Short mmCIF file of C-alpha atoms in Angstrom, two decimals:
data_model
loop_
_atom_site.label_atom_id
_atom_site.label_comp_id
_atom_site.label_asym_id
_atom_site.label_seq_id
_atom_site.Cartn_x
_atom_site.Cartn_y
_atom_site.Cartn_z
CA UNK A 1 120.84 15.66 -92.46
CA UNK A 2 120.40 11.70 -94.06
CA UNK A 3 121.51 9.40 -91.69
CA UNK A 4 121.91 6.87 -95.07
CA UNK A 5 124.72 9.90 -96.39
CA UNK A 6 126.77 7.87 -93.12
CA UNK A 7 125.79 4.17 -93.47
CA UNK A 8 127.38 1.65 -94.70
CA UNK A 9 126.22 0.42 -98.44
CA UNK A 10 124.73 -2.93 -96.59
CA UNK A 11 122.99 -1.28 -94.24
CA UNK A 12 121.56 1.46 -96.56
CA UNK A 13 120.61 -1.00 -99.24
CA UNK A 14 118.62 -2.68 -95.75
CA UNK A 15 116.72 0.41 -95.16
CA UNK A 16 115.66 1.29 -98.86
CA UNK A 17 114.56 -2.65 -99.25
CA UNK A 18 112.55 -1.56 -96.47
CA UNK A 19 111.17 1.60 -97.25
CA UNK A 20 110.46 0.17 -100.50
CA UNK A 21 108.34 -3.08 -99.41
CA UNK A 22 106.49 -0.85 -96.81
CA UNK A 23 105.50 1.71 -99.51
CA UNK A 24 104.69 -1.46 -102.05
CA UNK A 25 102.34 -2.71 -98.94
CA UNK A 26 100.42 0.30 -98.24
CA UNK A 27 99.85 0.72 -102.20
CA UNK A 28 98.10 -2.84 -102.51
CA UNK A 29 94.56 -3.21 -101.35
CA UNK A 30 94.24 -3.40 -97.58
CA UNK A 31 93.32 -6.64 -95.73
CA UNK A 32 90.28 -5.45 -93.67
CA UNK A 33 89.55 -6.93 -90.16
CA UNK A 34 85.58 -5.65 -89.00
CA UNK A 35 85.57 -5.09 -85.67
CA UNK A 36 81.65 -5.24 -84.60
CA UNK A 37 82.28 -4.70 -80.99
CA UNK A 38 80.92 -2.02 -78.93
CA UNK A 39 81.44 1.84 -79.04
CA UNK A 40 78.95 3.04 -76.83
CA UNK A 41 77.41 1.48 -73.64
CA UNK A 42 78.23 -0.25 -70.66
CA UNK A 43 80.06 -2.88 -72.47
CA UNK A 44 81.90 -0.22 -74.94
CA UNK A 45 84.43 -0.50 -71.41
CA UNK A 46 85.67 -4.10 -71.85
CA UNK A 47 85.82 -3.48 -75.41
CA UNK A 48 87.84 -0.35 -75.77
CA UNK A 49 91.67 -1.38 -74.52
CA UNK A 50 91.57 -4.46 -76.89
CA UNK A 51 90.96 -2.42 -79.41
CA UNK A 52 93.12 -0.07 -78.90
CA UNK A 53 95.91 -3.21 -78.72
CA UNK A 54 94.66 -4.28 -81.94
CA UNK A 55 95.42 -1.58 -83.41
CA UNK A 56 99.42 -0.90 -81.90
CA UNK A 57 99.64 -4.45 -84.03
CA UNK A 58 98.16 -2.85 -86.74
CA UNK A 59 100.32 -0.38 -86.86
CA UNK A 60 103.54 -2.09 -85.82
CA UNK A 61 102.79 -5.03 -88.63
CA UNK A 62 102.06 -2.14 -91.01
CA UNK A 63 105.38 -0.79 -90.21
CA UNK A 64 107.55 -3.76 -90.88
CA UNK A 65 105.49 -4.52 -94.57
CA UNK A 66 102.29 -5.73 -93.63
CA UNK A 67 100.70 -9.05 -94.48
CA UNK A 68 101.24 -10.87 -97.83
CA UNK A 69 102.67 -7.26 -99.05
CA UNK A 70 99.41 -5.56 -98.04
CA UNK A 71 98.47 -2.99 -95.36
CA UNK A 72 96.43 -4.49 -92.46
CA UNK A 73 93.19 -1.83 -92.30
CA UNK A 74 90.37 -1.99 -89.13
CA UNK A 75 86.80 -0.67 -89.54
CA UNK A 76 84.53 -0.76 -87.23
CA UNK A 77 80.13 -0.59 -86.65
CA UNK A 78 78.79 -0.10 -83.20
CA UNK A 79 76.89 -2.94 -81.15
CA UNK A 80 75.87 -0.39 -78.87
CA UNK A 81 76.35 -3.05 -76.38
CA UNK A 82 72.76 -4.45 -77.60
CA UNK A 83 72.72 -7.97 -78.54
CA UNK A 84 69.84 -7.99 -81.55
CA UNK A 85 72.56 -4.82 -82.68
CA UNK A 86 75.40 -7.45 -82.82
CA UNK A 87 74.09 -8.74 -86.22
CA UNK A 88 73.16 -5.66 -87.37
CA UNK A 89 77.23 -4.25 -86.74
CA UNK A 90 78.51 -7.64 -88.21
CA UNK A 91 76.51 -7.06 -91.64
CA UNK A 92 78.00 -2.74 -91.78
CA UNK A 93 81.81 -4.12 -91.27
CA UNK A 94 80.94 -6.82 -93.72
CA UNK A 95 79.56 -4.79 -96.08
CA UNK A 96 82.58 -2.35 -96.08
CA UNK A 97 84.81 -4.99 -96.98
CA UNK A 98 86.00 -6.74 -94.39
CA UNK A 99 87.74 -9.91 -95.14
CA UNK A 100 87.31 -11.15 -91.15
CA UNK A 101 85.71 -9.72 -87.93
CA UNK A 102 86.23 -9.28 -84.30
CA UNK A 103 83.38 -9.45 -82.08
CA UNK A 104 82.50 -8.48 -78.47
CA UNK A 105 84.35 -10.62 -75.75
CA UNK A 106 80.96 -12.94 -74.87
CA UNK A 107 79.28 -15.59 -75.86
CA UNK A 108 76.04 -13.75 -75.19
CA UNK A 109 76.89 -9.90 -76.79
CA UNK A 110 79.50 -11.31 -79.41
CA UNK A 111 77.33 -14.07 -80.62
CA UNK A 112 75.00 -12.67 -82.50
CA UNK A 113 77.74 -10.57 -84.91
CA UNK A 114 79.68 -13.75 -85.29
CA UNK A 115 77.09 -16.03 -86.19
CA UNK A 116 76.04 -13.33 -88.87
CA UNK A 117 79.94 -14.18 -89.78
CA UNK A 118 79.51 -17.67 -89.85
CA UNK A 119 76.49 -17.59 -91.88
CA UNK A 120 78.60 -15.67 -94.99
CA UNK A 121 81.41 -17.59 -94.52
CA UNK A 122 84.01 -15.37 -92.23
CA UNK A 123 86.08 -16.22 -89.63
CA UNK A 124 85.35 -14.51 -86.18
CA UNK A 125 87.44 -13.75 -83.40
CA UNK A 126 86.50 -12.81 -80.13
CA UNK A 127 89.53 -11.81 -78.35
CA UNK A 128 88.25 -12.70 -74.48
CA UNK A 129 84.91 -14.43 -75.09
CA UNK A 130 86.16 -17.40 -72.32
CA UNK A 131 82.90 -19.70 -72.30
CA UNK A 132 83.99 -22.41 -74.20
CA UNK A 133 80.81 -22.94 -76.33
CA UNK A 134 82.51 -19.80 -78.22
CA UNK A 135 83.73 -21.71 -80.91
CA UNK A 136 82.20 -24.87 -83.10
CA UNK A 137 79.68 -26.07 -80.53
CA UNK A 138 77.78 -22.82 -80.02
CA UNK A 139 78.66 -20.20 -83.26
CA UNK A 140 80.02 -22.01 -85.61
CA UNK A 141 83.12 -23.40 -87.40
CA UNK A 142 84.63 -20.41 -88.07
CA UNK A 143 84.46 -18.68 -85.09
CA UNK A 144 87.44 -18.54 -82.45
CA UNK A 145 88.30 -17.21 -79.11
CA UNK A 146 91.44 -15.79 -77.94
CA UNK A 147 90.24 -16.02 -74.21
CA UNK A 148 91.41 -18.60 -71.62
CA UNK A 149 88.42 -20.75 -70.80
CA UNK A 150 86.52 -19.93 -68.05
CA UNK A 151 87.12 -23.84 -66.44
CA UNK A 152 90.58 -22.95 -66.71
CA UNK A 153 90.37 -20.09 -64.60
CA UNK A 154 88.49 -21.88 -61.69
CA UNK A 155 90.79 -24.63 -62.01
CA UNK A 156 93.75 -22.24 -61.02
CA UNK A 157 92.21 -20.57 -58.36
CA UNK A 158 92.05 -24.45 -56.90
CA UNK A 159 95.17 -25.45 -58.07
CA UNK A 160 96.81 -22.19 -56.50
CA UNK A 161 94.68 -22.87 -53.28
CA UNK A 162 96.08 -26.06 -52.69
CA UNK A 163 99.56 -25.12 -53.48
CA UNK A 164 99.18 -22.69 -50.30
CA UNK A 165 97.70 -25.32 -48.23
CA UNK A 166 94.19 -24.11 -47.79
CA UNK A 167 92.36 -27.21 -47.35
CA UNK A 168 88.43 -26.20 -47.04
CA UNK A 169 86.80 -23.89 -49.46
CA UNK A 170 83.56 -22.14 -49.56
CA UNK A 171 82.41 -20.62 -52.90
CA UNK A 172 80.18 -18.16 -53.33
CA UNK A 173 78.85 -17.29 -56.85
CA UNK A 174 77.46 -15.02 -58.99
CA UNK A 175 74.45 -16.38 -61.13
CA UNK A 176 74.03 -13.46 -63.55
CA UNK A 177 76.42 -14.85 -66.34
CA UNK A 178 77.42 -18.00 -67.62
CA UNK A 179 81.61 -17.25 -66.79
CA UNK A 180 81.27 -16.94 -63.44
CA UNK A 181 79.24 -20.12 -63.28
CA UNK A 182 81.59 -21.79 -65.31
CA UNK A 183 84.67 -20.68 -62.91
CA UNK A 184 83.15 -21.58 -60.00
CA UNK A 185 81.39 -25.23 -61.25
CA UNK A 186 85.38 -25.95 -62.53
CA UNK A 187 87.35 -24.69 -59.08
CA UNK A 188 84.23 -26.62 -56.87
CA UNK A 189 85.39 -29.65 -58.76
CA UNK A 190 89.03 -29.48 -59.12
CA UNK A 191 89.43 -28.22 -55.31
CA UNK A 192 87.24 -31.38 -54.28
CA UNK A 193 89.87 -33.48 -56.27
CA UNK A 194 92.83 -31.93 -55.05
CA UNK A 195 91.01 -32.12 -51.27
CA UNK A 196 88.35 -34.68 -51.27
CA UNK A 197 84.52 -33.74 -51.50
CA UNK A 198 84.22 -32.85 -47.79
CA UNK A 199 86.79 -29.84 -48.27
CA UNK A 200 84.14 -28.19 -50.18
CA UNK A 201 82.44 -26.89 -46.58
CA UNK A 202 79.12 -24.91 -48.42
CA UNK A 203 78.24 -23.18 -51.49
CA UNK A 204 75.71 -20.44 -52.16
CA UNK A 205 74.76 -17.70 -54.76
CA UNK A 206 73.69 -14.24 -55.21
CA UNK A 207 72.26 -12.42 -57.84
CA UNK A 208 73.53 -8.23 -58.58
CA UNK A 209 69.74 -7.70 -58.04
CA UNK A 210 70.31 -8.43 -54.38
CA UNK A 211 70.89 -5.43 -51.68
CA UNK A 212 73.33 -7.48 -49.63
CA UNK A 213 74.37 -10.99 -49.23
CA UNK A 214 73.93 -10.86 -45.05
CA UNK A 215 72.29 -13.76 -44.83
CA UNK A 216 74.95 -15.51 -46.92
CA UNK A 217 77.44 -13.95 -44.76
CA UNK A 218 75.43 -15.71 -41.57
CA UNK A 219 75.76 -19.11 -42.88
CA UNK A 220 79.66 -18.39 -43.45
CA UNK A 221 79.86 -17.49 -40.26
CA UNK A 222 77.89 -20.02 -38.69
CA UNK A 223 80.57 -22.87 -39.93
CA UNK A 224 82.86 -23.96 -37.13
CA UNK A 225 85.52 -24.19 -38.07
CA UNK A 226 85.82 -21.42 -40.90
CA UNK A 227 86.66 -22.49 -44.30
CA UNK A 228 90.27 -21.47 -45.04
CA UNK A 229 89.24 -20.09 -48.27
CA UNK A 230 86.56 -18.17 -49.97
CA UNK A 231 85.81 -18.16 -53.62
CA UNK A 232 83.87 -15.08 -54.75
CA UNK A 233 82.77 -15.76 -58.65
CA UNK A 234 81.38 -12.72 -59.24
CA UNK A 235 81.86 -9.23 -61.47
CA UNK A 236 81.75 -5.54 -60.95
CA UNK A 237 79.99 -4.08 -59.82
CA UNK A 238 78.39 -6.22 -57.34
CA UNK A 239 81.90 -7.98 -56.71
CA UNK A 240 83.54 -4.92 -54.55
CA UNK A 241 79.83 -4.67 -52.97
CA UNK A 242 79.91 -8.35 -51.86
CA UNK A 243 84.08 -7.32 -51.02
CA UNK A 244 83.13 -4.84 -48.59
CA UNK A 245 80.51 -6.98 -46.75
CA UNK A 246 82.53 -9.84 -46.40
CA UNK A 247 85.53 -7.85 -45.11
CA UNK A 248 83.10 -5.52 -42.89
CA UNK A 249 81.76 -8.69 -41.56
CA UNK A 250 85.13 -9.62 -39.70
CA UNK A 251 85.77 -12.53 -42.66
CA UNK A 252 89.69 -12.25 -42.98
CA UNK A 253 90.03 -15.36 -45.10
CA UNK A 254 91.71 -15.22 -48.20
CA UNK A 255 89.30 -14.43 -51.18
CA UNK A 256 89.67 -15.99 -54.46
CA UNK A 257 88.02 -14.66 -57.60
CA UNK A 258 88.42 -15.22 -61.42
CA UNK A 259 89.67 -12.60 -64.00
CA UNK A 260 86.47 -10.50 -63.80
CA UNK A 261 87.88 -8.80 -60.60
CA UNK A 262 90.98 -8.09 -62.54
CA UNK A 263 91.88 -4.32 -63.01
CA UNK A 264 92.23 -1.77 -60.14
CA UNK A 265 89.42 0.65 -61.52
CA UNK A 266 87.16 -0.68 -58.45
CA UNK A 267 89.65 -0.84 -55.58
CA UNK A 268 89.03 2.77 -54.32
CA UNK A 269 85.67 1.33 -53.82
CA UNK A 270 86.91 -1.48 -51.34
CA UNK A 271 89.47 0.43 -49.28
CA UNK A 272 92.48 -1.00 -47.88
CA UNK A 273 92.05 -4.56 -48.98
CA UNK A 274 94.12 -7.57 -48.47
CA UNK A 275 94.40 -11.26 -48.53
CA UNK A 276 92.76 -11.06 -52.18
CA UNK A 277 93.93 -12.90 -55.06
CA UNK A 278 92.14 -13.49 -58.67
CA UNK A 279 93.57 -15.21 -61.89
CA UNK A 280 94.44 -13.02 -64.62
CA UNK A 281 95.85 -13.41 -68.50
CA UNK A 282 98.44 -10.82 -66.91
CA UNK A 283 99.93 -8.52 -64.75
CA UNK A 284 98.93 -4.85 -65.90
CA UNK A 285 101.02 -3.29 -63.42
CA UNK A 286 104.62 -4.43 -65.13
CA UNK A 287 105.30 -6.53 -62.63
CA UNK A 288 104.09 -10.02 -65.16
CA UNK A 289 106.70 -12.54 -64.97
CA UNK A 290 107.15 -12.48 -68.90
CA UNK A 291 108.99 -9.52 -70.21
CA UNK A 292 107.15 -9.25 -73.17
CA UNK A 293 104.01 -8.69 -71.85
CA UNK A 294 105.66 -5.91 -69.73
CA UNK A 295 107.25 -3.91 -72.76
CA UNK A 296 103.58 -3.79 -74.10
CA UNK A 297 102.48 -2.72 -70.80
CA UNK A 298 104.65 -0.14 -71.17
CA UNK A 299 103.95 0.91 -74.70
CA UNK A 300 100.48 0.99 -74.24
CA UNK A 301 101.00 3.11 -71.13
CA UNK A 302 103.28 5.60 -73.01
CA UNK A 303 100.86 5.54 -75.86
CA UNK A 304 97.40 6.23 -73.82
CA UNK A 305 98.91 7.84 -70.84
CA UNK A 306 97.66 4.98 -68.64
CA UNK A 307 97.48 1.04 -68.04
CA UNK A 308 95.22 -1.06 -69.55
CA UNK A 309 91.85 -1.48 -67.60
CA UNK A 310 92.36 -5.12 -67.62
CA UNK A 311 94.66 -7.87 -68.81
CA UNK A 312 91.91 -8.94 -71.11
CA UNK A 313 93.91 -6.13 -73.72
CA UNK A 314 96.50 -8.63 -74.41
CA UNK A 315 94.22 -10.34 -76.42
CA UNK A 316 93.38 -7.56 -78.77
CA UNK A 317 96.95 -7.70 -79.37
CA UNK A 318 97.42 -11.13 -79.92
CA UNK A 319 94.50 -11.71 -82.72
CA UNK A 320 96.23 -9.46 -85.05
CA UNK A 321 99.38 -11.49 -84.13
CA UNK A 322 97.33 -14.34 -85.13
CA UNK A 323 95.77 -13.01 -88.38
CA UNK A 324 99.20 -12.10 -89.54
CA UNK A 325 101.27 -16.12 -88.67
CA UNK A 326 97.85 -17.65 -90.52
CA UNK A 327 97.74 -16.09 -93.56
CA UNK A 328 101.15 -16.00 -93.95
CA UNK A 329 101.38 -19.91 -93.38
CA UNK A 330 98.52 -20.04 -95.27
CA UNK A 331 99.59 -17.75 -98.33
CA UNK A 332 95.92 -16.12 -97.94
CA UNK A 333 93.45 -14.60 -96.10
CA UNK A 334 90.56 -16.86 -97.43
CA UNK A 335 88.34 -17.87 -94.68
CA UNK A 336 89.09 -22.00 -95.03
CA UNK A 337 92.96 -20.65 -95.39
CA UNK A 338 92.73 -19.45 -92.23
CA UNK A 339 90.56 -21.68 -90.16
CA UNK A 340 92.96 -24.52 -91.68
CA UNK A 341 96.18 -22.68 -90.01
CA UNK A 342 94.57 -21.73 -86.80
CA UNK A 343 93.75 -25.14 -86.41
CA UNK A 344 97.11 -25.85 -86.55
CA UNK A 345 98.14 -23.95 -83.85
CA UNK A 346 100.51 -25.23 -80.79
CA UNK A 347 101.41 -23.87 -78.49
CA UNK A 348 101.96 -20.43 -81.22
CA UNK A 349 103.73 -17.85 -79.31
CA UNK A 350 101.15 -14.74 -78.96
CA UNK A 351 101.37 -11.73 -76.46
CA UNK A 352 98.58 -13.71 -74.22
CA UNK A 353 100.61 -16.81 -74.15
CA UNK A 354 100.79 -20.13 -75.69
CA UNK A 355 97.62 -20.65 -78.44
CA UNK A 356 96.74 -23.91 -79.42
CA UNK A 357 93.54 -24.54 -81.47
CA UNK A 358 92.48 -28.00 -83.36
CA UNK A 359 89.15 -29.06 -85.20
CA UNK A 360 87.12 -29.28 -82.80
CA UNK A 361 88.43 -26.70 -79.43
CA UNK A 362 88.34 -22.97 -80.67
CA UNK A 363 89.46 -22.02 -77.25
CA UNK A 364 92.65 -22.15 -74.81
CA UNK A 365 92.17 -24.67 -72.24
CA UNK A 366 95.65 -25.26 -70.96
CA UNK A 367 97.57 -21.76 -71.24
CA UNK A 368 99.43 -20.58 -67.98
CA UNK A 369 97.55 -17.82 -66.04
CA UNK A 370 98.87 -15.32 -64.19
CA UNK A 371 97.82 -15.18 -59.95
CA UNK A 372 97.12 -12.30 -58.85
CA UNK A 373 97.24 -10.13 -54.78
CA UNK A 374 96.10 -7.05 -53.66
CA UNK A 375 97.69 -6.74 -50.47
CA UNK A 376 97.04 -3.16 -48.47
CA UNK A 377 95.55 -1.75 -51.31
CA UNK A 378 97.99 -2.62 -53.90
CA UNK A 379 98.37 -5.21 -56.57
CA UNK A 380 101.42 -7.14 -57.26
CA UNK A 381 101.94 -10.44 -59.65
CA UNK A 382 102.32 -13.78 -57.62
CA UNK A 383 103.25 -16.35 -60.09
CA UNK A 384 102.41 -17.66 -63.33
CA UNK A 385 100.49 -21.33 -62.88
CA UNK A 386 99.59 -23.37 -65.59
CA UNK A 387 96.91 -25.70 -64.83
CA UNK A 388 97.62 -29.88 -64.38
CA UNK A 389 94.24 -30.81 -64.80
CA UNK A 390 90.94 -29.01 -66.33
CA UNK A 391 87.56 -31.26 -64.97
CA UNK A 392 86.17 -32.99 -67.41
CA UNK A 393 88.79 -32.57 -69.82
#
């Protein structure tokens, strides 16, 4: 039975304007976004849920007419999580058409695929590449990240530290990648200006190469008295490793760490944890203090029969939301077009939060963040902070 046989003549003439535009979109030649990311290998993981997000846009935009009255269409060539492949996937979506590309959420695996990008002329997006040479300074000028900056994230974790009144810090850091440098350099120096330079009572590093980090845990415990907070910069899997130790090792302190811990894939691995907290672009668990970031939760969910790994899916999301505001401001999807209306962005209203881009930042520096807990085991949302001050900036 036709729902239209009972509708009023407005509304009917609605839906056939609609069904009509939508059919006129997916006749027209398809805008094509490459996605050179990875589809096998270990970082095929981080890559997968933004992709899938990318392409619930896809569809919805699709849905609703498209993009300049044409179908939005995603192809795809395997980095196999090789950086010499990166170039190599960049040149197979470009070659099939595409009109932009994403690339692989680093500065280190996405480079290479958006520099070939740059090199033609393309714009390229990585959705949660958050070192901020991901951009002009170390790609290109068309190339753009999606991610909150990795000096953002550490200045949080400070900024939320002092807000509970934790007034020493030790910070303990990964050196295998560049983020979790970058986190910890920007919380050593914010919490030291929120504090003074004394509060920051020792600092040390670790490397996933290493078996344990005892003799790191010695010189914790050898302070007197004990710092009221720890900062663990680090990333899985040595970060529930280094968890466990800590915790084993009678430190109860709270633990702060930056959006690398986020996801609950590796709490079976730490058992019973509390007193955690890490910074996240959101809640996954549809608890996020913005409700539209919980209805995608929730979609998603429905849609894959499970949560997003991490929050770092919102971005995936939000690109396509991106692609579709610029080129319509822009009446095209020519690569200057485009770079000229994201660098017009302020404060744009995107599933990850506010976007702003100019000339010469590619990258979010002062977008609200989401603080996460795991207390007993389970995570919950603890407020959304956006930062007063980045270092440096």
């Amino acid at each position: 039975m036709s729902l239209l046989r009972f509708a009023s003549p407005l509304l009917s003439a609605g839906i056939l304007a609609l069904s009509a535009s939508m059919a006129l979109a997916q006749d027209k030649k398809p805008i094509v976004i490459g996605a050179a990311i990875a589809r096998t290998g270990f970082i095929a993981a981080y890559d997968a849920d933004p992709a899938r997000a990318a392409e619930m846009a896809v569809k919805e935009i699709n849905a609703a007419g498209g993009v300049l009255g044409r179908p939005l269409k995603i192809v795809y060539a395997d980095t196999k999580s090789e950086i010499p492949q990166g170039a190599i996937a960049a040149t197979e979506v470009l070659d099939q058409g595409a009109d932009l590309i994403i690339v692989t959420g680093d500065f280190d695996f996405g480079g290479t695929a958006a520099r070939t990008a740059n090199a033609q002329g393309k714009i390229a997006i990585a959705p949660f590449a958050a070192d901020p040479k991901f951009g002009v300074e170390g790609i290109g000028p068309f190339a753009f990240s999606f991610s909150t900056a990795s000096d953002t994230v550490g200045t949080v974790l400070a900024e939320f530290a002092a807000s509970k009144g934790w007034k020493t810090a030790y910070a303990l850091t990964q050196t295998n990648i560049q983020y979790d440098l970058s986190v910890s350099r920007a919380f050593q120096a914010r919490f030291k200006e929120l504090n003074g330079n004394a509060a920051l009572v020792g600092t040390d590093t670790f490397s996933m190469d290493d078996a344990t980090i005892a003799t790191h845990i010695t010189r914790i415990k050898a302070l007197n008295p004990q710092p009221d907070v720890l900062l663990l910069s680090t990333f899985t899997p040595a970060g529930p490793g280094a968890l466990r130790q800590l915790r084993a090792a009678g430190l109860q302190m709270p633990i702060l760490s930056g959006e690398d811990m986020d996801g609950d894939y590796w709490l079976k691995s730490v058992p019973n944890l509390s007193n955690f907290y890490f910074a996240a672009m959101g809640s996954i668990f549809g608890d996020d203090p913005r409700p539209d970031v919980n209805k995608f939760i929730a979609g998603f969910k429905a849609l894959h029969g499970n949560h997003p790994s991490t929050a770092h899916t919102l971005t995936g999301y939000s690109v396509v939301q991106a692609i579709k505001i610029a080129a319509e401001r822009a009446g095209s999807i020519n690569s200057d077009a485009i770079k000229a209306a994201f660098e017009k962005f302020k404060d744009e209203k995107l599933l990850v939060g506010p976007t702003s881009f100019d000339a010469k930042t590619h990258i979010n520096f002062m977008r609200p963040m989401v603080v996460m807990q795991v207390q007993d085991g389970k995570h919950s949302a603890v407020s959304l902070h956006t930062p007063q001050k980045i270092p440096g900036r």
